[in-house]
Short mmCIF file of C-alpha atoms in Angstrom, two decimals:
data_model
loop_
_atom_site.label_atom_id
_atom_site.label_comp_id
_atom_site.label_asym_id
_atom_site.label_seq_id
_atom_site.Cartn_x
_atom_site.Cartn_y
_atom_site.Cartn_z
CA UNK A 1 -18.49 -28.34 9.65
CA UNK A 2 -19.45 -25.61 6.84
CA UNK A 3 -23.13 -24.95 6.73
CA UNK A 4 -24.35 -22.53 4.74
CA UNK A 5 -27.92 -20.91 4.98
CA UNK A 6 -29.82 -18.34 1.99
CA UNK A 7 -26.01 -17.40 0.83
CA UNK A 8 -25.94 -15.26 -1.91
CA UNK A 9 -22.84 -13.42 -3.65
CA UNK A 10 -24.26 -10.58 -6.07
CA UNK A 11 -25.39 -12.54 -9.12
CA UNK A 12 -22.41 -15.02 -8.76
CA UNK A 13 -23.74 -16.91 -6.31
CA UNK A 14 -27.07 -18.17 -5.28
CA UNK A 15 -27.21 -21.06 -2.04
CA UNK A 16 -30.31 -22.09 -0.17
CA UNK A 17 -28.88 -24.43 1.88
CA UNK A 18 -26.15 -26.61 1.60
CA UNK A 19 -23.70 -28.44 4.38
CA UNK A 20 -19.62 -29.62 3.73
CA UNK A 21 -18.18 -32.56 6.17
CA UNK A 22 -15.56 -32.89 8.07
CA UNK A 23 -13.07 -35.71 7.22
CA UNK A 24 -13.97 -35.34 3.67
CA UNK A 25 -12.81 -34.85 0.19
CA UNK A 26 -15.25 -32.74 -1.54
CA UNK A 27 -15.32 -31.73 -4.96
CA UNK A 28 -16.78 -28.92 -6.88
CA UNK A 29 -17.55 -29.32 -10.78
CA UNK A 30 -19.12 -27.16 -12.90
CA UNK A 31 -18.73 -24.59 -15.88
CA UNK A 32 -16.54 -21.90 -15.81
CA UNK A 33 -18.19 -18.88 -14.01
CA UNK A 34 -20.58 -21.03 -12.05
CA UNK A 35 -19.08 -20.06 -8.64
CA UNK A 36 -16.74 -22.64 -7.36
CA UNK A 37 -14.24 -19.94 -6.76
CA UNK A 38 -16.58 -17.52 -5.13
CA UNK A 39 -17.52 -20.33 -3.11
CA UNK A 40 -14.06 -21.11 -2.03
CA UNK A 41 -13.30 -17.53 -1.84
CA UNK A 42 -16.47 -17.20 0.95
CA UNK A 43 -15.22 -20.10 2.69
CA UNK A 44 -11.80 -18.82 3.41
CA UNK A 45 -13.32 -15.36 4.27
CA UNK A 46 -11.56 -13.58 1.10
CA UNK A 47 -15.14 -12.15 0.54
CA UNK A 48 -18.14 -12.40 2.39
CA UNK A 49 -21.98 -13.23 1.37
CA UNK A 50 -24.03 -10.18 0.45
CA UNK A 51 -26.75 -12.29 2.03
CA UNK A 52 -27.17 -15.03 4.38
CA UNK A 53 -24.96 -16.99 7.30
CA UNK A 54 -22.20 -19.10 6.79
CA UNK A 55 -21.49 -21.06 10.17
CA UNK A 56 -18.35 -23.24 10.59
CA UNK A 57 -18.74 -25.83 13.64
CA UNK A 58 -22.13 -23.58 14.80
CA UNK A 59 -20.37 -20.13 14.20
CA UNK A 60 -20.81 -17.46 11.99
CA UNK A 61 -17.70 -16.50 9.94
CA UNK A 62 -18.94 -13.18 10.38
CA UNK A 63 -18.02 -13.42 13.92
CA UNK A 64 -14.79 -15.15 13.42
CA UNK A 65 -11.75 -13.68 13.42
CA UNK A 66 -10.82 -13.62 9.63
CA UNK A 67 -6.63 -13.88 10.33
CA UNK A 68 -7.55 -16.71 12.46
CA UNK A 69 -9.92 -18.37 10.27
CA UNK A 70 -7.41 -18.00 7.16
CA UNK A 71 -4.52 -19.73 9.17
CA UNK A 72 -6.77 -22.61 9.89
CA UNK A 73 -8.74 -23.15 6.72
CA UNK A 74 -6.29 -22.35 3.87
CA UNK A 75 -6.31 -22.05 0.15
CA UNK A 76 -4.97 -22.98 -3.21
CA UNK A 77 -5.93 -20.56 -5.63
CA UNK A 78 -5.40 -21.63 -9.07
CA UNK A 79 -3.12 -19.05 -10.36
CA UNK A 80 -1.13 -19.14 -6.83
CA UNK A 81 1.10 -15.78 -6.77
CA UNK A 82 4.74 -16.99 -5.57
CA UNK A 83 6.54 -14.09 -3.82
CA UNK A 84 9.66 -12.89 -5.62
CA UNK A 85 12.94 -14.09 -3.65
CA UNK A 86 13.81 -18.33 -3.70
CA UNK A 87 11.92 -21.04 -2.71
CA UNK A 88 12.81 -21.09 0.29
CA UNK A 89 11.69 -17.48 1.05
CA UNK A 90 8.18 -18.56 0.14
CA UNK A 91 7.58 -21.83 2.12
CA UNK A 92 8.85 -19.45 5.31
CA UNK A 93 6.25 -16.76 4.39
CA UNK A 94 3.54 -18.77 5.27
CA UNK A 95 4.83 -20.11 8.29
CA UNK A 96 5.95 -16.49 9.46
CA UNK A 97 2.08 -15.26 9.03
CA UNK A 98 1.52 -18.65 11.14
CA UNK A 99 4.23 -17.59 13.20
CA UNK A 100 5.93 -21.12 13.31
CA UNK A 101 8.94 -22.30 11.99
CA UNK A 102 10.99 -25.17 10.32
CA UNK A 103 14.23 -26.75 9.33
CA UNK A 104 15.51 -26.97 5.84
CA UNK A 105 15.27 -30.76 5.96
CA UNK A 106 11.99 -30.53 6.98
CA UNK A 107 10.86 -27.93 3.53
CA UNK A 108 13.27 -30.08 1.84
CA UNK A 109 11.05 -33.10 2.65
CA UNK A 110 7.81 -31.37 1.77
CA UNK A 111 9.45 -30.80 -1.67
CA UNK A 112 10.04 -33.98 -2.90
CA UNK A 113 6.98 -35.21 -1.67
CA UNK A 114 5.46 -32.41 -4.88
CA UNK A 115 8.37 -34.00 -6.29
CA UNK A 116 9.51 -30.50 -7.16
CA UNK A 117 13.61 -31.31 -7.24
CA UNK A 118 14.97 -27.98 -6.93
CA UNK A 119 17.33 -26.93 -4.34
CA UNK A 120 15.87 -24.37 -1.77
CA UNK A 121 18.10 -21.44 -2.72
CA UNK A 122 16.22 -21.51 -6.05
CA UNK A 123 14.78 -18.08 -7.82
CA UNK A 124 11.28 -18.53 -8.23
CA UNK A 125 12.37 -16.77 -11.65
CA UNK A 126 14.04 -20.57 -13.07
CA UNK A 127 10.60 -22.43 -11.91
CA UNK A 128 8.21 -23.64 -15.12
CA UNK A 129 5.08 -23.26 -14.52
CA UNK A 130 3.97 -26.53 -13.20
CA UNK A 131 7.18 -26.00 -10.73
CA UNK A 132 5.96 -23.06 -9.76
CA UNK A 133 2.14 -24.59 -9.22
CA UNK A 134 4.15 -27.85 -7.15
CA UNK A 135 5.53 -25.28 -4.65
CA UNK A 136 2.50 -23.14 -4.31
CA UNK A 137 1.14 -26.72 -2.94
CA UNK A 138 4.62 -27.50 -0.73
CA UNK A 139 3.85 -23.80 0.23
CA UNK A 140 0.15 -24.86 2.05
CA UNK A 141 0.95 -28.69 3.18
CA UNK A 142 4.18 -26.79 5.38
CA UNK A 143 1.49 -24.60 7.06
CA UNK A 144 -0.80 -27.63 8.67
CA UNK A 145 -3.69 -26.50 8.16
CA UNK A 146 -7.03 -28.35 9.23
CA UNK A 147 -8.89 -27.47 6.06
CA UNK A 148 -8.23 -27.05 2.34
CA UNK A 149 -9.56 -25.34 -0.16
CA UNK A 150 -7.79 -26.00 -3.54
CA UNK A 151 -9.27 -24.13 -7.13
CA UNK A 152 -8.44 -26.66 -9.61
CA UNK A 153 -5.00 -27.55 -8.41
CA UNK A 154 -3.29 -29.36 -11.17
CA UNK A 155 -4.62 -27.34 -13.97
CA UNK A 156 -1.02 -25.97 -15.18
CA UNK A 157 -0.31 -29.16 -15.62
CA UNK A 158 0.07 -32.06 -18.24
CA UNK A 159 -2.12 -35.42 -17.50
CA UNK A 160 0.48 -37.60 -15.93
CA UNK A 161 1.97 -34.87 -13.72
CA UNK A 162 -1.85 -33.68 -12.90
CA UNK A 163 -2.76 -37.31 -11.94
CA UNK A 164 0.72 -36.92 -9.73
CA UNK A 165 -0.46 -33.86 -8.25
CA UNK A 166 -3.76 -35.32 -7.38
CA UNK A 167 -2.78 -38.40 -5.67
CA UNK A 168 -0.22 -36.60 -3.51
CA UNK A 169 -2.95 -33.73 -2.72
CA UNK A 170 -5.09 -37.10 -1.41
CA UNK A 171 -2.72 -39.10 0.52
CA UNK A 172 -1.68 -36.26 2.45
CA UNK A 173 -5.08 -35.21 2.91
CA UNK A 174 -5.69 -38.66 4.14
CA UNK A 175 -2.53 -39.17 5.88
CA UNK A 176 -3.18 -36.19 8.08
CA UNK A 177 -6.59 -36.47 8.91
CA UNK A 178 -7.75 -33.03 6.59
CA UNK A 179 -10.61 -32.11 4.85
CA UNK A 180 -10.34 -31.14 1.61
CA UNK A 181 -12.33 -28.84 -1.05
CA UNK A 182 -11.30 -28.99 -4.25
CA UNK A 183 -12.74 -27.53 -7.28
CA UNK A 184 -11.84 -29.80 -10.31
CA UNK A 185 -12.60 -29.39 -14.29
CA UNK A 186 -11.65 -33.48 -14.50
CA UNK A 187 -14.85 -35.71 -13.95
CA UNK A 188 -13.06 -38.64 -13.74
CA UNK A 189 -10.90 -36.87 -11.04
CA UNK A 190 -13.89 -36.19 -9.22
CA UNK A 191 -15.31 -39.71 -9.21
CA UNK A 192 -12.23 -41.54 -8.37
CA UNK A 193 -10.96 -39.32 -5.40
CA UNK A 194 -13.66 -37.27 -3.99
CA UNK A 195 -16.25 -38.67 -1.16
CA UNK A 196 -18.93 -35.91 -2.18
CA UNK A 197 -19.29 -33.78 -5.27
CA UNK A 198 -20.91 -30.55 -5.48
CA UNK A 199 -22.15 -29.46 -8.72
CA UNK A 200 -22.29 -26.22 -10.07
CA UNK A 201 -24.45 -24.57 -12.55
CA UNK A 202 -25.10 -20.55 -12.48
CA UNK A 203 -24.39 -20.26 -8.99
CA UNK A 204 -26.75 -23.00 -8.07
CA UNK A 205 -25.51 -26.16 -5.88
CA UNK A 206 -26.99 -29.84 -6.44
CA UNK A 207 -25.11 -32.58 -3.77
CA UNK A 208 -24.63 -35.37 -4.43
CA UNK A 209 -22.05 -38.52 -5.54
CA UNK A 210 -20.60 -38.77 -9.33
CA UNK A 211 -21.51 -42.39 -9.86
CA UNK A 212 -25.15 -41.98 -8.22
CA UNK A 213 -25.86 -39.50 -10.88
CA UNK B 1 37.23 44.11 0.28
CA UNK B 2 34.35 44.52 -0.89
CA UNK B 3 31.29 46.06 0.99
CA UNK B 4 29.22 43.56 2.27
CA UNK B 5 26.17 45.37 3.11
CA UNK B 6 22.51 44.95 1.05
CA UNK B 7 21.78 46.05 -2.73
CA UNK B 8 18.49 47.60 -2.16
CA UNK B 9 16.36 46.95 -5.16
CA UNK B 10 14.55 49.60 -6.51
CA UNK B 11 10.89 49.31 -8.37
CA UNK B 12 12.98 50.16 -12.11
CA UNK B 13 15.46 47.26 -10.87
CA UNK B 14 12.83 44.51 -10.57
CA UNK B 15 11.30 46.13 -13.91
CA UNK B 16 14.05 45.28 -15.91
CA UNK B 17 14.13 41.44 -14.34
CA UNK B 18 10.51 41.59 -16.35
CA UNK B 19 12.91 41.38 -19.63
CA UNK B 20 12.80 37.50 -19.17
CA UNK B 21 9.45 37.53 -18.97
CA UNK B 22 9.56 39.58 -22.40
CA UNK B 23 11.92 36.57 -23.99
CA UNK B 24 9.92 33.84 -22.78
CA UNK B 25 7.18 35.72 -24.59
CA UNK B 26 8.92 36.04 -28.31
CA UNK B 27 10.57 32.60 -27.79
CA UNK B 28 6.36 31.68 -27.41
CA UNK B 29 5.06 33.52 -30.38
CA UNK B 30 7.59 32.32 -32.76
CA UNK B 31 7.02 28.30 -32.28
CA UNK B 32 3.61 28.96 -31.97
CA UNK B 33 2.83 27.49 -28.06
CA UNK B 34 0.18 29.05 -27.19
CA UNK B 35 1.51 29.38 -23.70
CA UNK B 36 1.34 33.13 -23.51
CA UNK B 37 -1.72 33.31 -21.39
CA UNK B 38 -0.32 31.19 -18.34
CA UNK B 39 2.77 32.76 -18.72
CA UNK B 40 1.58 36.04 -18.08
CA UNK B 41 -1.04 34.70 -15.52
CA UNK B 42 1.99 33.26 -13.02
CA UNK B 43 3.69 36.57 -13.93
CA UNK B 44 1.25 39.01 -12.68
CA UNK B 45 0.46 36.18 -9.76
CA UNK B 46 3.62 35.64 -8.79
CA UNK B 47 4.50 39.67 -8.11
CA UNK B 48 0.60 39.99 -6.79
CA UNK B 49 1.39 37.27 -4.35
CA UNK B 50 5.00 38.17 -3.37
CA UNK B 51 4.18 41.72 -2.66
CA UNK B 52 0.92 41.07 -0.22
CA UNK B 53 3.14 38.72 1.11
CA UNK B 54 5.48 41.57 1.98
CA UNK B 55 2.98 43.75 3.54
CA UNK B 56 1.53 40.82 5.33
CA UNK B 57 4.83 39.63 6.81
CA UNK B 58 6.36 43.47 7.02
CA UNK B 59 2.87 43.98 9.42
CA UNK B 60 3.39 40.77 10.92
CA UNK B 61 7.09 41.64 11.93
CA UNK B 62 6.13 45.04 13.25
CA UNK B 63 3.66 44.10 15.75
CA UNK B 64 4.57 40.28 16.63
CA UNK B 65 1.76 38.74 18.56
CA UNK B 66 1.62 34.76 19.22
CA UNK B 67 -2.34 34.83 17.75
CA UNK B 68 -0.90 36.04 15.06
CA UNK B 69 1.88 33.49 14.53
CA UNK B 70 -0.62 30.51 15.66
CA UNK B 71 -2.93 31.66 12.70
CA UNK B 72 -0.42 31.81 9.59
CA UNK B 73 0.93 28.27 11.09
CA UNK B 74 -2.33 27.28 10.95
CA UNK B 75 -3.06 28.80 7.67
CA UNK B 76 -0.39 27.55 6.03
CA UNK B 77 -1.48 23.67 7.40
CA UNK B 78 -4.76 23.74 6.48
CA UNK B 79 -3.62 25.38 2.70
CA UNK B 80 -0.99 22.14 2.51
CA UNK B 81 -3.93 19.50 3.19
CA UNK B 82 -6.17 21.24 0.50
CA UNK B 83 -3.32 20.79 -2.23
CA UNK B 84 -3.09 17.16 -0.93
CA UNK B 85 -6.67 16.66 -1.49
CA UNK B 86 -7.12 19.13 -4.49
CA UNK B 87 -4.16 17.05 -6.00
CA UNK B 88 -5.85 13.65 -5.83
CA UNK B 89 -9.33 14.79 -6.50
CA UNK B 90 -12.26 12.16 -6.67
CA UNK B 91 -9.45 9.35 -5.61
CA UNK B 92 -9.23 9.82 -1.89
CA UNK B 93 -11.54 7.63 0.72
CA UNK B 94 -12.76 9.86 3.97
CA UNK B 95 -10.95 7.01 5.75
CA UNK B 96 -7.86 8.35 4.03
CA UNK B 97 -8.72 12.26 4.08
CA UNK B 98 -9.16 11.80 7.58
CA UNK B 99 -5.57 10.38 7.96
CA UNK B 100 -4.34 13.02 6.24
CA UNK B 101 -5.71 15.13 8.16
CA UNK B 102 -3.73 13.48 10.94
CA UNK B 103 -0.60 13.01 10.02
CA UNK B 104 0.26 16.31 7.82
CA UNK B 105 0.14 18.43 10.53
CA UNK B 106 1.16 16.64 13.15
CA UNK B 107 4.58 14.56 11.48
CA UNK B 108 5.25 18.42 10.48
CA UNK B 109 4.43 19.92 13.97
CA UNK B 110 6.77 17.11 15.81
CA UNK B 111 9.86 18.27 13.25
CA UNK B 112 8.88 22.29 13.71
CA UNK B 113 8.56 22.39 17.14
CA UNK B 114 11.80 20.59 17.64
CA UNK B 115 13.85 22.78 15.30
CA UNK B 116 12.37 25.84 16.75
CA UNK B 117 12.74 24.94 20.32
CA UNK B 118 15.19 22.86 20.76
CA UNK B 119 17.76 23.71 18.16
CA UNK B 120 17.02 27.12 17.97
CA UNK B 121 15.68 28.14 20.96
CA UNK B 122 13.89 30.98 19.22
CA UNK B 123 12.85 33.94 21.50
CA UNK B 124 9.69 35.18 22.01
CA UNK B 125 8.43 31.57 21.24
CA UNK B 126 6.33 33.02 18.69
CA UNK B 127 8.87 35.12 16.77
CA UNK B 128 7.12 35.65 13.46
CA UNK B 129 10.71 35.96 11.64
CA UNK B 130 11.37 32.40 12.49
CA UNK B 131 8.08 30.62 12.51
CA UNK B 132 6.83 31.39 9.54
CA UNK B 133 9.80 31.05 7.03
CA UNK B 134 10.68 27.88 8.62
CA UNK B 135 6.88 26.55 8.89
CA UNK B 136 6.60 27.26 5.10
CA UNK B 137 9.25 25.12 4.32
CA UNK B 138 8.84 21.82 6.85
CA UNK B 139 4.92 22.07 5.97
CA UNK B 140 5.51 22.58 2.13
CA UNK B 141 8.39 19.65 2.40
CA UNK B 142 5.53 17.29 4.40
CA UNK B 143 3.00 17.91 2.09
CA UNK B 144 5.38 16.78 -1.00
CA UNK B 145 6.28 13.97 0.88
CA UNK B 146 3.11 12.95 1.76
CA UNK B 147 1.30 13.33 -1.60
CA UNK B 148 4.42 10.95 -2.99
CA UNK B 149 3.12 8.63 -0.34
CA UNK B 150 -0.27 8.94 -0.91
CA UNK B 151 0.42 8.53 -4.77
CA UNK B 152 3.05 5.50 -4.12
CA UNK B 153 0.50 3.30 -1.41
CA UNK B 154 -2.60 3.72 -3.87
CA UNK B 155 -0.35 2.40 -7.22
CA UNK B 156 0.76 -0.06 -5.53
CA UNK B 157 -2.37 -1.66 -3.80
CA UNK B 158 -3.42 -1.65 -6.90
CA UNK B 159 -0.80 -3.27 -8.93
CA UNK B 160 0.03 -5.60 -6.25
CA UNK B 161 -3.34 -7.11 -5.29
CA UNK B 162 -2.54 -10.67 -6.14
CA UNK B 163 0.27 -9.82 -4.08
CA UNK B 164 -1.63 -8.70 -0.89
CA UNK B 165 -4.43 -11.36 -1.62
CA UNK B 166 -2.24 -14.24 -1.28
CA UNK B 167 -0.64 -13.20 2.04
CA UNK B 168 -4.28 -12.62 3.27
CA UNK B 169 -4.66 -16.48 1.57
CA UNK B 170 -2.02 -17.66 3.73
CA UNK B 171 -2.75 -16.37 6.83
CA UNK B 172 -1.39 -12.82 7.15
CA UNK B 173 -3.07 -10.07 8.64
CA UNK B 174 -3.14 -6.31 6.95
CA UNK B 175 0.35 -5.11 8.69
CA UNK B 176 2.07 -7.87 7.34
CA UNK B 177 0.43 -8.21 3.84
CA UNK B 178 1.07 -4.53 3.68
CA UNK B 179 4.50 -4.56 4.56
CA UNK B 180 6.02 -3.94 1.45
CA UNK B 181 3.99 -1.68 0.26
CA UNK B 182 4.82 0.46 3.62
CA UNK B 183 8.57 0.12 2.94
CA UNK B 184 8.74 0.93 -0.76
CA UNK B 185 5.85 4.01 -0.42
CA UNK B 186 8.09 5.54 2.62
CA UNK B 187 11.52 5.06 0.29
CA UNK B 188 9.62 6.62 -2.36
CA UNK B 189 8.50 10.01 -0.37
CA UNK B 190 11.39 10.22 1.28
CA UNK B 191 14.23 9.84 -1.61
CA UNK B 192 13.50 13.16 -3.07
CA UNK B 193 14.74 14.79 0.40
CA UNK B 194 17.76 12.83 0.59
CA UNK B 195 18.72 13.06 -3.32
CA UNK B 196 18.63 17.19 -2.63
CA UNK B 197 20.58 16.45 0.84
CA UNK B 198 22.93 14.52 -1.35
CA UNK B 199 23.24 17.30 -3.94
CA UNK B 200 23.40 20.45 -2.03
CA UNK B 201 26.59 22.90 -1.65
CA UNK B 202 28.07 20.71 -4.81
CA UNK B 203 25.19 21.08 -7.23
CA UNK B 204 23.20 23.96 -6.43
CA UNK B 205 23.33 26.28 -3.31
CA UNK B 206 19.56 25.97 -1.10
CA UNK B 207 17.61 28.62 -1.61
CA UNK B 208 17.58 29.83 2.10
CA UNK B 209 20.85 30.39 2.23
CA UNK B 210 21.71 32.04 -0.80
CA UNK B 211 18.64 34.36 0.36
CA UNK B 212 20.49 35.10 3.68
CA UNK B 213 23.94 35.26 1.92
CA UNK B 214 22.71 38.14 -0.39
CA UNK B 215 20.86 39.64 2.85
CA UNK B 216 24.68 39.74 3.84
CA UNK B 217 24.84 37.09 6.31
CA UNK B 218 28.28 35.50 6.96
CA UNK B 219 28.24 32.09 5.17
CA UNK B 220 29.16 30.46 8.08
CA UNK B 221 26.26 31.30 9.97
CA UNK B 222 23.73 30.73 7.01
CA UNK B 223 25.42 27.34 6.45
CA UNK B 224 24.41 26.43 9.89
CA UNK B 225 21.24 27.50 9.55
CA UNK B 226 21.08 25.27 5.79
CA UNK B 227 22.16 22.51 7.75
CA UNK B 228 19.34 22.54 10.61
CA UNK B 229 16.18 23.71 8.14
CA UNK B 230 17.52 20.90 5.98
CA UNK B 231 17.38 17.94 8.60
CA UNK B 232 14.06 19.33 9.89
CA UNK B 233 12.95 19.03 5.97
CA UNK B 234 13.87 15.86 6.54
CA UNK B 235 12.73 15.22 9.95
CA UNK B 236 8.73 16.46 8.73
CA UNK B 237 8.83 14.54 5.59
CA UNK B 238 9.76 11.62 7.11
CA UNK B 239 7.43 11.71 10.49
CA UNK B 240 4.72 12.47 8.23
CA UNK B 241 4.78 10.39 5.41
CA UNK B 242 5.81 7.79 7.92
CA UNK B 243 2.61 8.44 10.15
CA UNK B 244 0.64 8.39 7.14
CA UNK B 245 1.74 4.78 6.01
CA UNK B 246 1.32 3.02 9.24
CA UNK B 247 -2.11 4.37 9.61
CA UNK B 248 -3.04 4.73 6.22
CA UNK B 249 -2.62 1.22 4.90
CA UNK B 250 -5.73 0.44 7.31
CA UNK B 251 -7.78 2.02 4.75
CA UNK B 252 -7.62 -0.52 2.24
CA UNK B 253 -9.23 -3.12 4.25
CA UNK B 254 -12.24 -3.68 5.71
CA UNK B 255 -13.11 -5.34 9.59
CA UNK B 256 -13.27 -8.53 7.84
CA UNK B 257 -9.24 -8.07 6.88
CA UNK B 258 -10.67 -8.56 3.07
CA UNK B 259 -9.10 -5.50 0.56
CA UNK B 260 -11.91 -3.39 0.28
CA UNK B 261 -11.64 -3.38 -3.72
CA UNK B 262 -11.30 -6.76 -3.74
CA UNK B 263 -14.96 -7.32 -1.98
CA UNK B 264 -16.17 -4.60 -4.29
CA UNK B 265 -14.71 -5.94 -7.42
CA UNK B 266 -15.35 -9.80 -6.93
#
């Protein structure tokens, strides 16, 4: 699927060679500032390389229409920006950029499976911060995307509600046949859900699985 | 009744209107502002100005010849884009100049050319008497309109990048992730217009009129006149800053669809 060749992001980011699966869940550890967002970010074609080729499925994302590519591999940054209006008004933004559409039973469903219990009328101004970081999620499983990229997606919340998060992130993933990148500061995270870990230190990759290490 | 024709104003007339000038001047001196200099500079610029102006124009008037007219439209165009430029010095992209460059003249053009021709119907087509008052004030309307534009769209692709980024995130392209920005930037250029549209006759009387009332024009007729300049105000500000917007916000992107200060910043 991804395959990247001599990428490099100004001093950020440094990649000889590295290759992501289909099918998979793959997760990115590593130190603050050791470029799992830039990496995500280059992925989803919110920057590109200053050097080197990133191909997905034998094609250059430089050659790739970048709307396109966005619809089809989306992200979850970790301080998601909601969209001032309700709830509802930001699961439909999404799906207008997609241009698609859906009922109100159907975004209902989507969230109380982030278990986020708020009627759809709701201001995004009453939402806590993990409520807010539940619908950012109910905001990207509505679109149906084939690939996810997702910076640290529990990380507003507390350690039951983050384990929550997780497992629902997974099952869908799973359920729906996606692949999954997700960067994640929680080892034990990593080595109970992810198929492949990447591991990041000063912009430098090392593959590889948690409990081979 | 009283007789309606001109009050000629004689060179000791407009001397004593210098008596402000003199007030200004104490009023200066005695808190100490230090303002004495530019006062007397747009003084001595302002009469300077006004009175080539009135050679120019008398000439202009005397011997009316479409070259002529073409040339102080022209002149007065390329004058308005320099302010726009001068005014955001060192913060414009060529991208953006070159819209500018665009849109200024021909939003204002679009509104002129109507007014003149259509609503007007002025005769010779290049009657100096019309063209250029009425040029002066669509062109120096478009430019203020524009440079709110200009100053609005900038502000707020900066303020709002997490805004923009997350559309881009989730799958919009740059007319869509700019669409706000678009609306509020155009609301923003444009209010000023409609606040003095919303004003005028109750709080203050234009400018053009009152100049064609004490020329001894029946009201009536420089009413009409208010009423047309004003909508083609409107009509300039609005094509242009419009035009501006909807080819401007391009600008701030690159061909990858990425904001361009976004790749450079990281």
């Amino acid at each position: 699927m991804f395959e990247l060749k001599d990428v490099r992001y100004k001093a950020v980011l440094d990649i000889p060679t590295l290759v992501i699966q289909p099918g998979l869940i793959t997760g990115l550890i590593g130190d603050s500032g050791s470029g799992k967002t830039t990496l995500l970010k280059l992925l989803c074609k919110l920057v590109s390389p200053t050097a080197g080729v990133i191909m997905l499925n034998g094609k250059s994302l430089a050659e790739i229409n970048s709307v396109e590519h966005r619809q089809s591999v989306v992200m979850l940054s970790q301080k998601p920006h909601l969209f001032t209006g309700t709830i509802k008004d930001n699961l439909l933004k999404g799906l207008m950029y997609h241009k698609k559409t859906c009922s109100d039973d159907v975004l209902i469903q989507w969230l109380n499976t982030v278990n986020l219990n708020k009627p759809l009328s709701e201001s995004i101004n009453n939402l806590s911060g993990g409520e807010a970081q539940r619908l950012a999620l109910a905001r990207v499983f509505v679109l149906d995307a084939a690939i996810y990229l997702m910076d640290e997606p529990s990380s507003a919340l507390d350690e039951k509600s983050e384990l929550f998060l997780i497992e629902t992130i997974v099952n869908f993933v799973k359920a729906n046949q996606k692949t999954l990148i997700m960067v994640t500061h929680n080892q034990s995270i990593a080595k109970k859900y992810c198929d492949t870990v990447i591991e990041f230190t000063n912009g430098h990759v090392k593959e590889g699985r948690l409990d081979d290490q | 009744m009283i007789n309606n024709t001109v009050i000629e104003l004689n060179f000791f007339q407009v001397l004593l209107g210098y008596l402000f000038i003199v007030i200004i001047l104490i009023i200066i001196r005695l808190r100490g502002l230090n303002k004495e200099k530019v006062l007397i500079i747009a003084s001595i610029r302002m009469t300077v100005q006004l009175v080539l102006v009135g050679f120019i124009l008398t000439a202009i008037f005397e011997e009316p010849h479409p070259l002529i007219s073409l040339s102080a439209v022209l002149l007065m165009i390329v004058f308005a884009i320099f302010t726009v430029f001068n005014k955001f010095k060192g913060l414009l992209s060529r991208p953006i100049k070159k819209v500018i460059i665009i849109s200024l003249p021909v939003g204002g053009l679009v509104a002129l050319s109507y007014f003149l021709y259509m609503v007007i119907r002025i005769e010779p087509y290049y009657n100096p008497q019309y063209i250029i008052p009425i040029t002066g004030m669509v062109i120096g309307n478009s430019m203020t309109g524009i440079t709110l534009g200009i100053n609005s769209m900038i502000r707020r692709f900066k303020d709002q990048k997490e805004t923009i980024e997350q559309a881009l995130i989730l799958g919009a392209n740059e007319k869509q992730a700019s669409h706000d920005i678009i609306n509020e930037s155009f609301d923003t250029a444009i209010m000023p217009t409609l606040n003095n549209m919303l004003g005028m006759g109750i709080v203050f009387l234009p400018g053009m009129m009152t100049g064609q009332i004490l020329a001894g024009i029946a009201p009536n007729i420089a009413i009409m006149y208010q009423i047309g300049v004003m909508l083609a105000i409107l009509g300039g500000v609005a094509l242009s800053t419009y035009l501006f917007l909807i080819l401007g916000y391009r600008t701030f992107f690159n061909e990858q669809v990425q904001l361009i200060s976004t790749e450079n910043g990281g």
